[in-house]
């Protein structure tokens, strides 16, 4: 059992939790993830490690309430227990040796990109951060990101924060006058696809983070497979970071829809019973 | 006077038409009367050929004699002195190629149903749950076991009996390995696996779940706190076919399909949260026990037509005869001498068909089986909505990749000394599917036992 020691709402449906898992906190690195199962009847889902505190033994997770498990998780309070919490899984991001990085986060992806941006900053790189949200109510981690970035750009789809547009628009205008040696893009597949397309034109190394459906997170089921450079890879052990220029995003988008019907059915049932 | 019936006493089974719609156990077990009658078929041969066929050398005539004398606790004690998981082995061991193959009664007629008797004794005792307290003198030495499958559990059990303080590190939330995530409920009820594992852990074994070794801790770190380490991490890496369309939605590895159903209880969705998708028609590629388990599970989940697609003929099917027989009874369709060439999807990326080619048998290959050869222009299409690939598993490379001094074969198996199961690292032992590649429960248990003995010698002389 793993105790939730802290919980905070980051916006209406994004929540942050700190979970006591000292052994995982000891080893965790940016880019890695955990798998959790809330209770005996629960599903195992992957969540990126959004932060770790080695001395206090805490792992930070940030999640959006989108499916049955995240909705259930969102209902838990500080002091409650999570039955299973496994990690740190996946490969750590390789962030050494870069001078000028641009970290891009789309929606919830911003929370996942934050530890990478911070790590780059801690390693001495100049970090520009571009984040995009649907509207200004959904903006995440603004203060945290400002603290570790040279320039922070926040866009909204509806312009409700004053800057209307997509992250790719900002990236494009940045690239007119600036060179980056690394771009990290984390967010919806479609966003990562278009960022990668753009950076490819400029020949800038681009790391994206895949978050497919997973069962075990240890390489034993193959449910998390993605095609990278024409080869099948398992995101849980070969990733979750991959070279954005080589990932087959269209296939990944197709695979993500696999259980939509079942999710809907189950969510409807729960609403019905509630 | 032995019972001279030429055939085994039949074990009652659920009716095939009913059982292919539920996940309850297929074989119902002997009644007391049937068990005694069957036990009386044993000739109590002095040279005990059957025992040589058992990888853990259960004293078979001994336990059967106790059973005939109606002393079930004694029969159980005899079995468990060398086999700590008898209710499991009684169900899933390939007795026909081990103990029962060598049974003298089997020369002219059917052998004694040793597996069924083992199961009867174990089930009877598990129900009573009167486990005798064993007197173990603790020796204060610590051993780490990585992986809680049959190999790890057996190694841990034997070491605990010798007085060691044993900790099992298991990646999943539950110990059991393939017994809990692979083999389906209708063949091996999970409650029973739990009970049998609980009996074992009462010897003083600590099981730490959710511990993926190679990530949270590595082998070198374990060697700091523990005198020796046993690696029993199994063959968990699924093989795919590398044909076009394999990533369409509705294509599963057998590992994923069975894990969702067994470990995550997707067959009870939505009571349990994990879903599994089953279309009207299902193709299972492969002809082993895993393929049979997947096919029979798919049928139970409501698939109308379930095809086993296998590239050789019936004679070469690697699955146990009993499993093939059960699958046929349940209405599984065997599409033999057929090999998939491509999976076809619809515009949303869901599987809608599988393209196959017909095969014929040629000369024998290295495995001693006839080599399947393609028949040109025999491509044909079978409409299916789900494809399950059950063509084998290899060892998971996680530990190998994080333990540089650990020597492995090119196919991933850990290299060990045959007599001691010691790896290339001092104090580190390995056994089970991680060493042999996908094999059997009882061979994994045998390897765990051998390693336990060697670890005992190693630590006492250290
Ligand atoms: C569907 C199916 C049906 C089968 N049917 C039969 C049958 O009828 N009869 C039979 O005899 N055999 C059968 N087998 C084969 C048999 O189950 C295996 O040979 C046996 O379980 C091997 O035991 P093991 O202990 O070596 O490995 P496993 O049972 O695979 O156990 C390995 C354990 O190690 C854990 N692990 C893996 N990596 C790590 C890590 N890095 N850190 C910590 N833990 C880890 C795994 O989670 C697992 O619990 C079947 C196999 C399958 C898949
Ligand atoms: S989640 Fe199962 S292999 Fe990656």
mmCIF file of C-alpha atoms and ligand atoms in Angstrom, chain A residues 35 213-225 234-237, ligand 2:
data_model
loop_
_atom_site.group_PDB
_atom_site.id
_atom_site.type_symbol
_atom_site.label_atom_id
_atom_site.label_comp_id
_atom_site.label_asym_id
_atom_site.label_seq_id
_atom_site.Cartn_x
_atom_site.Cartn_y
_atom_site.Cartn_z
ATOM 1 C CA UNK A 35 2.239 1.920 -13.088
ATOM 2 C CA UNK A 213 -2.083 1.677 -23.455
ATOM 3 C CA UNK A 214 -0.036 -0.507 -21.133
ATOM 4 C CA UNK A 215 -0.749 -3.579 -19.048
ATOM 5 C CA UNK A 216 2.427 -4.546 -17.217
ATOM 6 C CA UNK A 217 4.941 -1.827 -18.068
ATOM 7 C CA UNK A 218 7.825 -4.311 -18.060
ATOM 8 C CA UNK A 219 7.926 -5.582 -21.637
ATOM 9 C CA UNK A 220 5.874 -8.738 -21.231
ATOM 10 C CA UNK A 221 2.651 -7.994 -23.120
ATOM 11 C CA UNK A 222 3.491 -5.916 -26.170
ATOM 12 C CA UNK A 223 0.281 -3.921 -25.802
ATOM 13 C CA UNK A 224 2.334 -0.726 -25.766
ATOM 14 C CA UNK A 225 3.964 -1.315 -29.128
ATOM 15 C CA UNK A 234 7.713 -1.509 -26.733
ATOM 16 C CA UNK A 235 7.167 1.955 -25.266
ATOM 17 C CA UNK A 236 7.433 0.708 -21.687
ATOM 18 C CA UNK A 237 10.988 -0.616 -22.007
HETATM 19 S S1 LIG C 2 3.099 -2.495 -21.305
HETATM 20 FE FE1 LIG C 2 3.269 -4.578 -21.672
HETATM 21 S S2 LIG C 2 4.998 -4.655 -22.895
HETATM 22 FE FE2 LIG C 2 4.827 -2.588 -22.508
#
